[in-house]
CSV table of C-alpha atoms in Angstrom, one decimal:
chain,number,residue,atom,x,y,z
A,903,MET,CA,99.7,109.0,107.6
A,904,SER,CA,96.6,107.1,109.2
A,905,ALA,CA,97.0,106.5,113.1
A,906,THR,CA,97.3,102.9,112.0
A,907,ILE,CA,100.8,103.2,109.6
A,908,SER,CA,101.8,106.0,112.2
A,909,ALA,CA,101.6,103.8,115.2
A,910,GLY,CA,103.2,101.0,113.1
A,911,VAL,CA,106.2,103.5,111.8
A,912,ALA,CA,106.5,104.2,116.3
A,913,ALA,CA,106.6,100.8,116.6
A,914,ILE,CA,109.5,99.6,114.8
A,915,GLY,CA,111.2,103.1,116.0
A,916,GLU,CA,110.5,101.9,119.6
A,917,ALA,CA,111.8,97.7,119.7
A,918,ALA,CA,114.6,97.5,116.3
A,919,SER,CA,117.9,98.1,115.6
A,920,THR,CA,118.9,100.8,112.5
A,921,GLU,CA,119.8,97.5,110.3
A,922,GLU,CA,115.8,95.1,111.8
A,923,GLN,CA,114.5,98.7,110.7
A,924,MET,CA,115.8,99.0,106.5
A,925,LEU,CA,115.6,95.1,106.0
A,926,GLU,CA,111.6,95.4,107.0
A,927,ILE,CA,111.2,98.9,104.6
A,928,GLY,CA,113.3,97.0,102.0
A,929,ARG,CA,110.7,93.1,101.7
A,930,LYS,CA,108.0,95.4,101.5
A,931,ALA,CA,109.4,97.8,99.5
A,932,ARG,CA,110.2,94.9,97.3
A,933,ALA,CA,106.6,92.8,97.2
A,934,ALA,CA,105.1,96.8,96.6
A,935,ALA,CA,107.2,96.3,93.5
A,936,ARG,CA,104.9,93.9,92.4
A,937,ARG,CA,102.2,94.8,93.2
A,938,LEU,CA,103.0,98.2,91.2
A,939,ALA,CA,104.6,96.1,87.8
A,940,LEU,CA,101.2,95.8,87.7
A,941,ALA,CA,98.9,98.7,88.2
A,942,THR,CA,96.8,99.3,85.6
A,943,PRO,CA,97.3,103.5,84.3
A,944,ALA,CA,94.0,104.5,86.2
A,945,GLN,CA,94.9,102.6,89.8
A,946,LYS,CA,98.3,104.2,89.5
A,947,ASP,CA,96.3,107.9,88.5
A,948,ALA,CA,94.0,107.1,91.2
A,949,ALA,CA,96.8,107.3,93.6
A,950,LEU,CA,98.7,110.9,92.2
A,951,ALA,CA,95.6,112.5,92.3
A,952,ALA,CA,95.2,111.6,96.0
A,953,MET,CA,98.5,112.4,97.2
A,954,ALA,CA,98.0,115.7,96.1
A,955,GLN,CA,95.0,116.3,97.2
A,956,ALA,CA,96.3,115.2,100.8
A,957,ILE,CA,100.0,117.6,99.6
A,958,ARG,CA,97.2,120.1,99.5
A,959,ALA,CA,95.1,119.4,102.0
A,960,ARG,CA,97.8,118.9,104.6
A,961,SER,CA,99.8,122.1,103.1
A,962,ALA,CA,99.3,124.0,107.4
A,963,ALA,CA,100.8,120.9,109.0
A,964,ILE,CA,103.7,120.8,106.4
A,965,CYS,CA,104.5,124.6,106.8
A,966,GLU,CA,104.0,123.9,110.3
A,967,ALA,CA,106.6,120.8,110.2
A,968,ASN,CA,108.6,123.0,107.8
A,969,ALA,CA,109.3,126.4,110.5
A,970,GLU,CA,111.1,123.5,112.9
A,971,ASP,CA,113.2,122.4,110.3
A,972,VAL,CA,114.5,125.4,109.1
A,973,ALA,CA,114.8,126.9,112.5
A,974,GLU,CA,117.3,124.6,112.6
A,975,ALA,CA,118.8,125.7,109.8
A,976,ARG,CA,119.1,128.8,111.8
A,977,ARG,CA,119.8,127.9,115.1
A,978,GLN,CA,123.0,125.8,113.7
A,979,GLY,CA,124.3,128.8,111.2
A,980,MET,CA,123.2,126.9,107.7
A,981,THR,CA,123.9,129.9,104.6
A,982,ALA,CA,121.5,131.7,103.4
A,983,SER,CA,121.1,129.7,99.9
A,984,PHE,CA,121.3,126.3,101.8
A,985,VAL,CA,118.1,128.1,104.3
A,986,ASP,CA,116.5,129.0,100.7
A,987,ARG,CA,116.4,125.8,99.3
A,988,LEU,CA,115.0,124.2,102.7
A,989,ALA,CA,112.0,126.3,103.4
A,990,LEU,CA,108.5,126.6,102.0
A,991,ASP,CA,105.1,128.2,102.2
A,992,PRO,CA,101.9,128.1,101.2
A,993,ALA,CA,103.0,128.7,97.3
A,994,ARG,CA,105.7,126.7,97.6
A,995,VAL,CA,104.2,122.7,99.3
A,996,ASP,CA,101.0,124.4,96.0
A,997,ALA,CA,103.6,124.2,94.0
A,998,ILE,CA,104.3,120.9,95.5
A,999,ALA,CA,100.8,118.8,95.3
A,1000,ALA,CA,101.0,120.8,90.8
A,1001,GLY,CA,104.1,118.2,90.4
A,1002,VAL,CA,102.2,115.5,90.6
A,1003,ASP,CA,99.0,116.7,88.9
A,1004,LEU,CA,101.3,117.3,86.1
A,1005,VAL,CA,103.0,113.8,86.6
A,1006,ARG,CA,100.3,111.6,86.7
A,1007,SER,CA,99.0,114.0,83.3
A,1008,LEU,CA,102.4,112.2,81.4
A,1009,PRO,CA,101.6,108.6,78.8
A,1010,ASP,CA,102.6,105.9,81.4
A,1011,PRO,CA,105.5,104.0,80.3
A,1012,VAL,CA,104.9,100.7,81.7
A,1013,GLY,CA,103.9,98.7,79.1
A,1014,GLU,CA,105.3,101.2,75.9
A,1015,VAL,CA,106.5,99.2,73.1
A,1016,MET,CA,110.5,100.3,72.5
A,1017,SER,CA,110.7,98.9,68.7
A,1018,ALA,CA,109.4,95.3,67.3
A,1019,TRP,CA,110.3,93.5,64.4
A,1020,ASP,CA,109.5,90.4,63.1
A,1021,ARG,CA,112.0,88.0,62.5
A,1022,PRO,CA,112.4,85.8,58.8
A,1023,ASN,CA,111.7,82.4,61.2
A,1024,GLY,CA,108.0,83.4,62.0
A,1025,LEU,CA,109.1,85.2,65.6
A,1026,ARG,CA,107.4,88.7,66.5
A,1027,ILE,CA,110.2,90.4,68.9
A,1028,GLU,CA,109.5,93.3,71.4
A,1029,ARG,CA,110.7,95.2,73.0
A,1030,VAL,CA,108.6,96.0,75.7
A,1031,ARG,CA,109.1,99.5,79.3
A,1032,VAL,CA,109.4,97.7,82.3
A,1033,PRO,CA,109.7,99.3,86.0
A,1034,LEU,CA,113.1,99.0,87.7
A,1035,GLY,CA,111.7,97.9,90.6
A,1036,VAL,CA,112.7,99.4,93.7
A,1037,VAL,CA,115.2,102.3,94.0
A,1038,GLY,CA,116.7,104.5,96.5
A,1039,VAL,CA,116.6,107.5,96.7
A,1040,ILE,CA,119.2,109.7,99.0
A,1041,TYR,CA,119.2,112.9,99.2
A,1042,GLU,CA,119.5,116.4,101.6
A,1043,SER,CA,118.2,119.5,102.1
A,1044,ARG,CA,115.1,119.7,99.7
A,1045,PRO,CA,111.7,118.3,100.4
A,1046,ASN,CA,110.0,118.7,97.3
A,1047,VAL,CA,112.1,116.1,97.2
A,1048,THR,CA,110.1,113.6,98.9
A,1049,ALA,CA,107.1,114.1,96.7
A,1050,ASP,CA,108.9,114.8,92.6
A,1051,ALA,CA,110.8,111.8,93.8
A,1052,ALA,CA,107.0,109.0,95.2
A,1053,ALA,CA,105.7,110.6,92.4
A,1054,LEU,CA,107.8,109.9,89.1
A,1055,CYS,CA,108.4,106.5,91.1
A,1056,LEU,CA,104.9,105.2,91.3
A,1057,LYS,CA,104.2,106.7,87.8
A,1058,SER,CA,107.4,104.4,86.4
A,1059,GLY,CA,105.2,101.4,88.1
A,1060,ASN,CA,109.1,102.5,90.9
A,1061,ALA,CA,108.7,101.3,94.7
A,1062,ALA,CA,110.4,104.0,96.2
A,1063,ILE,CA,112.7,103.7,99.8
A,1064,LEU,CA,113.0,108.1,100.2
A,1065,ARG,CA,115.7,109.0,103.2
A,1066,GLY,CA,115.6,113.5,103.2
A,1067,GLY,CA,118.5,115.3,105.0
A,1068,SER,CA,118.9,115.0,108.6
A,1069,ASP,CA,117.6,119.2,108.4
A,1070,SER,CA,114.7,118.6,107.0
A,1071,PHE,CA,113.7,115.2,108.3
A,1072,ARG,CA,111.0,116.9,109.5
A,1073,SER,CA,109.4,118.2,105.8
A,1074,SER,CA,110.0,115.2,104.5
A,1075,ARG,CA,107.7,113.4,107.2
A,1076,ALA,CA,105.3,115.1,106.8
A,1077,ILE,CA,104.9,115.4,103.2
A,1078,HIS,CA,105.3,111.5,103.7
A,1079,GLN,CA,102.6,111.5,105.7
A,1080,ALA,CA,100.4,112.8,103.1
A,1081,ILE,CA,101.5,110.1,100.1
A,1082,ALA,CA,101.2,107.7,102.0
A,1083,ALA,CA,97.3,109.0,102.9
A,1084,GLY,CA,96.7,109.3,98.6
A,1085,LEU,CA,98.5,105.5,98.4
A,1086,GLU,CA,95.7,104.0,100.5
A,1087,LYS,CA,92.8,105.3,99.6
A,1088,ALA,CA,93.7,104.8,96.0
A,1089,GLY,CA,93.8,100.9,97.5
A,1090,LEU,CA,98.0,101.1,97.1
A,1091,PRO,CA,100.6,99.8,99.6
A,1092,ALA,CA,101.3,102.1,101.8
A,1093,ALA,CA,105.3,100.7,101.2
A,1094,ALA,CA,104.9,101.4,97.9
A,1095,ILE,CA,106.8,105.0,99.1
A,1096,SER,CA,108.6,104.4,102.3
A,1097,LEU,CA,110.7,107.4,104.1
A,1098,VAL,CA,113.1,106.1,106.7
A,1099,PRO,CA,112.2,107.2,109.5
A,1100,THR,CA,115.9,107.5,110.9
A,1101,ARG,CA,117.8,110.8,111.5
A,1102,ASP,CA,120.8,107.4,111.6
A,1103,ARG,CA,123.6,108.0,109.1
A,1104,GLU,CA,123.6,104.1,109.7
A,1105,ALA,CA,120.4,103.7,107.6
A,1106,VAL,CA,122.5,105.6,104.5
A,1107,GLY,CA,125.1,102.7,104.4
A,1108,LEU,CA,122.2,100.0,104.1
A,1109,MET,CA,120.8,102.1,101.5
A,1110,LEU,CA,124.4,102.2,99.9
A,1111,GLN,CA,124.5,97.5,100.5
A,1112,GLY,CA,121.4,97.1,98.6
A,1113,LEU,CA,119.0,96.3,102.2
A,1114,ASN,CA,120.0,92.3,101.3
A,1115,GLY,CA,118.9,92.4,96.7
A,1116,ALA,CA,115.2,95.2,97.9
A,1117,ILE,CA,116.6,98.4,96.2
A,1118,ASP,CA,117.7,97.8,92.8
A,1119,VAL,CA,119.4,101.2,91.7
A,1120,ILE,CA,120.4,104.3,94.0
A,1121,ILE,CA,120.0,108.1,92.8
A,1122,PRO,CA,122.1,110.7,95.2
A,1123,ARG,CA,121.2,114.0,95.2
A,1124,GLY,CA,122.7,116.2,96.9
A,1125,GLY,CA,126.6,117.8,97.4
A,1126,LYS,CA,130.0,116.1,96.7
A,1127,SER,CA,130.1,114.4,100.4
A,1128,LEU,CA,127.1,112.7,99.5
A,1129,VAL,CA,127.4,111.2,96.2
A,1130,ALA,CA,131.2,111.2,97.1
A,1131,ARG,CA,130.0,108.5,99.8
A,1132,VAL,CA,127.5,106.7,97.1
A,1133,GLN,CA,130.3,106.4,95.0
A,1134,ALA,CA,132.5,104.9,97.4
A,1135,GLU,CA,130.8,102.8,98.9
A,1136,ALA,CA,127.5,101.1,96.9
A,1137,ARG,CA,127.2,98.0,95.7
A,1138,VAL,CA,123.8,98.9,93.4
A,1139,PRO,CA,124.0,100.4,90.3
A,1140,VAL,CA,124.1,104.9,91.1
A,1141,PHE,CA,122.4,106.8,88.9
A,1142,ALA,CA,125.3,109.7,89.3
A,1143,HIS,CA,124.1,113.6,90.5
A,1144,LEU,CA,127.5,114.8,91.2
A,1145,ASP,CA,127.3,118.6,91.8
A,1146,GLY,CA,126.6,121.7,89.2
A,1147,ASN,CA,129.9,123.4,88.4
A,1148,ASN,CA,127.6,125.4,85.2
A,1149,HIS,CA,129.6,127.6,82.9
A,1150,VAL,CA,127.5,130.4,80.4
A,1151,TYR,CA,130.5,130.5,77.3
A,1152,VAL,CA,129.9,134.5,75.9
A,1153,HIS,CA,130.8,133.9,71.8
A,1154,GLY,CA,131.9,136.5,70.3
A,1155,ALA,CA,129.5,136.6,67.9
A,1156,ALA,CA,127.3,136.9,70.7
A,1157,PRO,CA,124.4,140.2,70.7
A,1158,LEU,CA,124.9,141.6,74.4
A,1159,ALA,CA,122.0,142.4,75.7
A,1160,MET,CA,120.2,138.1,75.1
A,1161,ALA,CA,124.4,137.5,77.1
A,1162,ARG,CA,123.2,139.9,79.7
A,1163,ASP,CA,119.7,138.3,79.7
A,1164,ILE,CA,120.2,135.0,79.5
A,1165,VAL,CA,123.2,135.2,82.5
A,1166,LEU,CA,121.5,137.0,84.7
A,1167,ASN,CA,118.6,134.4,84.4
A,1168,ALA,CA,121.6,131.6,84.3
A,1169,LYS,CA,122.1,132.6,87.5
A,1170,MET,CA,120.7,134.6,89.8
A,1171,ARG,CA,117.1,133.6,89.3
A,1172,ARG,CA,117.9,131.2,92.5
A,1173,THR,CA,121.2,130.6,93.0
A,1174,SER,CA,120.3,127.5,94.7
A,1175,VAL,CA,119.2,125.1,92.4
A,1176,CYS,CA,122.4,123.0,91.1
A,1177,GLY,CA,121.2,124.8,86.5
A,1178,ALA,CA,122.3,127.9,88.1
A,1179,ALA,CA,125.8,128.8,86.1
A,1180,GLU,CA,129.2,129.4,88.7
A,1181,THR,CA,130.2,130.7,86.0
A,1182,LEU,CA,130.5,133.3,83.0
A,1183,LEU,CA,133.3,132.7,80.0
A,1184,VAL,CA,133.8,135.5,77.8
A,1185,ASP,CA,135.6,135.9,74.1
A,1186,GLU,CA,138.2,137.9,74.5
A,1187,ALA,CA,136.4,138.3,70.6
A,1188,CYS,CA,134.2,140.4,72.3
A,1189,ALA,CA,135.8,141.3,75.7
A,1190,GLY,CA,136.0,145.2,75.1
A,1191,THR,CA,132.0,145.1,74.8
A,1192,HIS,CA,131.1,143.3,76.7
A,1193,LEU,CA,132.6,141.8,79.2
A,1194,ARG,CA,132.3,145.1,81.5
A,1195,PRO,CA,128.9,146.0,80.6
A,1196,LEU,CA,127.9,142.0,82.2
A,1197,VAL,CA,130.2,142.1,85.3
A,1198,THR,CA,128.2,145.4,86.4
A,1199,ALA,CA,125.4,143.7,85.7
A,1200,LEU,CA,126.1,141.0,87.6
A,1201,ILE,CA,127.4,143.4,90.7
A,1202,ASP,CA,124.5,145.7,90.1
A,1203,ALA,CA,121.9,142.7,90.8
A,1204,GLY,CA,123.7,141.7,93.9
A,1205,CYS,CA,126.1,138.3,92.4
A,1206,GLU,CA,129.9,138.5,94.4
A,1207,VAL,CA,132.0,138.6,91.3
A,1208,ARG,CA,135.4,136.8,91.4
A,1209,GLY,CA,137.7,137.3,88.0
A,1210,ASP,CA,140.8,136.6,85.8
A,1211,SER,CA,143.3,139.4,85.7
A,1212,LEU,CA,141.1,140.9,82.8
A,1213,THR,CA,138.4,140.7,84.6
A,1214,ARG,CA,139.6,142.7,87.6
A,1215,ILE,CA,140.3,146.4,85.0
A,1216,VAL,CA,137.2,146.4,84.2
A,1217,ASP,CA,136.1,146.7,88.0
A,1218,PRO,CA,137.8,147.7,90.8
A,1219,ARG,CA,134.7,145.6,92.4
A,1220,VAL,CA,136.0,142.9,91.5
A,1221,LYS,CA,137.3,139.9,93.0
A,1222,PRO,CA,140.4,137.8,92.4
A,1223,ALA,CA,139.4,134.0,91.4
A,1224,SER,CA,141.4,131.9,92.4
A,1225,GLU,CA,142.3,127.9,91.4
A,1226,GLU,CA,140.0,127.2,93.3
A,1227,ASP,CA,137.4,128.7,92.4
A,1228,TRP,CA,136.6,127.7,88.8
A,1229,SER,CA,136.0,124.5,89.8
A,1230,THR,CA,133.6,125.2,93.0
A,1231,GLU,CA,129.8,125.4,92.9
A,1232,PHE,CA,129.1,127.9,94.7
A,1233,SER,CA,125.0,127.9,95.7
A,1234,ASP,CA,125.1,131.3,96.4
A,1235,ALA,CA,125.2,134.7,94.6
A,1236,ILE,CA,128.6,134.2,93.8
A,1237,ILE,CA,130.2,132.9,89.9
A,1238,ALA,CA,133.6,133.1,89.0
A,1239,VAL,CA,134.2,135.1,85.5
A,1240,LYS,CA,137.3,134.7,82.4
A,1241,VAL,CA,138.1,136.0,79.0
A,1242,VAL,CA,139.2,133.0,77.4
A,1243,SER,CA,140.8,132.5,73.7
A,1244,GLY,CA,138.1,131.4,71.4
A,1245,LEU,CA,135.6,128.5,71.8
A,1246,GLY,CA,138.2,125.6,72.0
A,1247,ASP,CA,139.6,128.0,75.1
A,1248,ALA,CA,136.4,127.7,75.7
A,1249,ILE,CA,135.4,124.2,75.6
A,1250,ALA,CA,138.6,123.6,77.2
A,1251,HIS,CA,138.9,125.4,80.5
A,1252,ILE,CA,134.9,123.6,81.4
A,1253,GLU,CA,136.4,119.9,80.2
A,1254,ARG,CA,139.2,120.2,82.8
A,1255,TYR,CA,136.8,122.0,86.0
A,1256,GLY,CA,133.8,121.5,84.6
A,1257,SER,CA,131.4,118.3,86.8
A,1258,HIS,CA,129.5,117.6,83.4
A,1259,HIS,CA,125.8,118.5,83.9
A,1260,THR,CA,124.7,122.4,82.2
A,1261,ASP,CA,126.7,124.1,79.9
A,1262,ALA,CA,125.8,127.1,77.5
A,1263,ILE,CA,127.0,128.8,75.2
A,1264,VAL,CA,125.5,132.8,73.7
A,1265,THR,CA,126.2,133.7,70.4
A,1266,THR,CA,124.5,134.2,67.0
A,1267,ASP,CA,127.5,131.6,64.9
A,1268,GLN,CA,125.5,128.8,64.2
A,1269,VAL,CA,129.1,126.9,63.5
A,1270,ALA,CA,130.4,127.5,67.0
A,1271,ALA,CA,127.2,127.2,68.6
A,1272,ASP,CA,126.8,123.1,67.2
A,1273,ARG,CA,131.3,123.1,67.6
A,1274,PHE,CA,129.9,123.4,71.0
A,1275,LEU,CA,126.6,121.2,71.1
A,1276,ALA,CA,128.9,118.0,69.6
A,1277,GLU,CA,132.4,118.8,71.5
A,1278,VAL,CA,130.7,119.7,75.3
A,1279,ASP,CA,130.2,116.9,77.3
A,1280,SER,CA,127.6,117.8,79.6
A,1281,ALA,CA,124.5,115.8,80.0
A,1282,ILE,CA,123.1,119.3,79.5
A,1283,VAL,CA,124.2,121.8,77.1
A,1284,LEU,CA,121.9,124.7,75.5
A,1285,HIS,CA,122.3,127.8,73.2
A,1286,ASN,CA,121.4,130.4,73.5
A,1287,ALA,CA,119.6,129.9,76.7
A,1288,SER,CA,119.4,130.5,80.5
A,1289,THR,CA,122.1,127.3,82.0
A,1290,GLN,CA,117.9,127.4,84.8
A,1291,PHE,CA,116.1,125.0,82.4
A,1292,ALA,CA,117.8,122.0,83.8
A,1293,ASP,CA,115.1,120.6,84.9
A,1294,GLY,CA,112.9,117.9,84.1
A,1295,GLY,CA,109.7,120.4,85.0
A,1296,GLU,CA,111.3,122.1,81.9
A,1297,PHE,CA,111.7,119.2,79.6
A,1298,GLY,CA,108.8,118.4,79.9
A,1299,PHE,CA,108.9,115.4,82.4
A,1300,GLY,CA,106.7,116.4,84.9
A,1301,ALA,CA,109.3,116.6,87.5
A,1302,GLU,CA,112.6,115.2,88.4
A,1303,ILE,CA,114.8,112.6,91.2
A,1304,GLY,CA,118.3,114.3,89.6
A,1305,ILE,CA,119.8,115.7,86.4
A,1306,ALA,CA,122.0,112.5,86.8
A,1307,THR,CA,125.5,113.4,85.4
A,1308,GLY,CA,126.9,110.0,84.3
A,1309,ARG,CA,126.4,108.1,81.3
A,1310,MET,CA,125.4,104.7,81.9
A,1311,HIS,CA,121.8,104.2,82.0
A,1312,ALA,CA,120.5,107.8,82.6
A,1313,ARG,CA,121.6,110.9,81.7
A,1314,GLY,CA,120.2,114.5,81.8
A,1315,PRO,CA,116.9,114.8,83.6
A,1316,VAL,CA,115.1,111.9,85.7
A,1317,GLY,CA,111.9,111.2,85.0
A,1318,VAL,CA,109.6,108.2,84.5
A,1319,GLU,CA,111.3,107.4,81.0
A,1320,GLN,CA,114.2,107.3,82.4
A,1321,LEU,CA,113.2,105.4,86.0
A,1322,THR,CA,112.2,102.6,83.6
A,1323,SER,CA,114.6,99.3,82.3
A,1324,PHE,CA,113.3,96.9,79.2
A,1325,LYS,CA,112.8,93.3,78.4
A,1326,TYR,CA,112.3,91.6,75.2
A,1327,ARG,CA,108.4,89.9,73.9
A,1328,VAL,CA,109.0,86.7,72.5
A,1329,ARG,CA,106.2,85.5,70.1
A,1330,GLY,CA,105.6,82.7,68.5
A,1331,ALA,CA,103.8,80.0,66.6
A,1332,GLY,CA,105.5,75.9,67.7
A,1333,GLN,CA,108.5,77.9,66.4
A,1334,THR,CA,112.1,75.3,67.9
A,1335,ARG,CA,116.3,75.8,67.1
A,1336,PRO,CA,117.7,73.9,64.8
């Protein structure tokens, strides 16, 4: 961040109330959104390139700021999975910059003609992608979201107001300084990507109220308490990102080796990500051959298994599962395991306890797979693949702001295309309506 911007933020923080700060941020973001909506793809790509360069150049400063956040989190007794979500190192910072570069390489969605047709009266009608406007993003402990959200919003022609978690305050601020430097270098307004400069929780409430019409949509990314508050208080549209209580269902026709690989990856690759599996369902048709090896593999990999009565029989190390466990996103090396009586029972369990995020079936039975994919009402359903593919980067979106689990506008990974709306362009030759 330039000395001018840093001094300006400091002055606002000293002289203005939280409400005054937020309303000013909203006013500037709205003005920036009008400029971004008309920015050329080359202008936006130049800013993204400069942002990635600045993030890499400031890697040491970002890591230093993050180390303070991590130290504070450990002093407060945060879990290992929480610290993992929060922690950065030079490799992770470089991955953040690479994510910005990847978003830059994507096609620009703004101005794309989604469909076009001619009417009998000679009118030519086109449906064309346009930015949403100002996107408010409220997130918790992942500092990388600061860069991901900034890049995606900028590429799609939107201004963004980012409110990171208190636990990642220093890290997000350091990343945002690099983002602001990139915007300035490219000649775009720094207010195009704003970071809320306070930990005051009042700022969240003000964003949910829309900042006097400045914010067009809110995207929450965090735990149940954050999402519940957003859904209860928001006065603007919300792209809901509920918890990731994800399931892997091992069908009776599942090859054991494939099931083992998928289950271990889905649970243990990174236990803290929202795509991690939290419940394993094993069909009774293959429980005799598959249940023990799957449970053993999980425990040997360092995962705590909480199981139903049949699962506890196969290994004395399995702990009893409570009713609450079936609906819990552990975000840790813990999994709930249950034997189900068939495909219908598995689908019913997922419908009752799941969060409509990501669920997978392992089977060579195409009919069973097709039924699972059709009937499981989740944003992402997979056949013979790990739930950890629930990620915008893996979908080819470059990055994501979150996984939308609602049913309106966007569902699944929210990338540049999902951050656009559309308008109609109608071209005539003097037609009037009789």
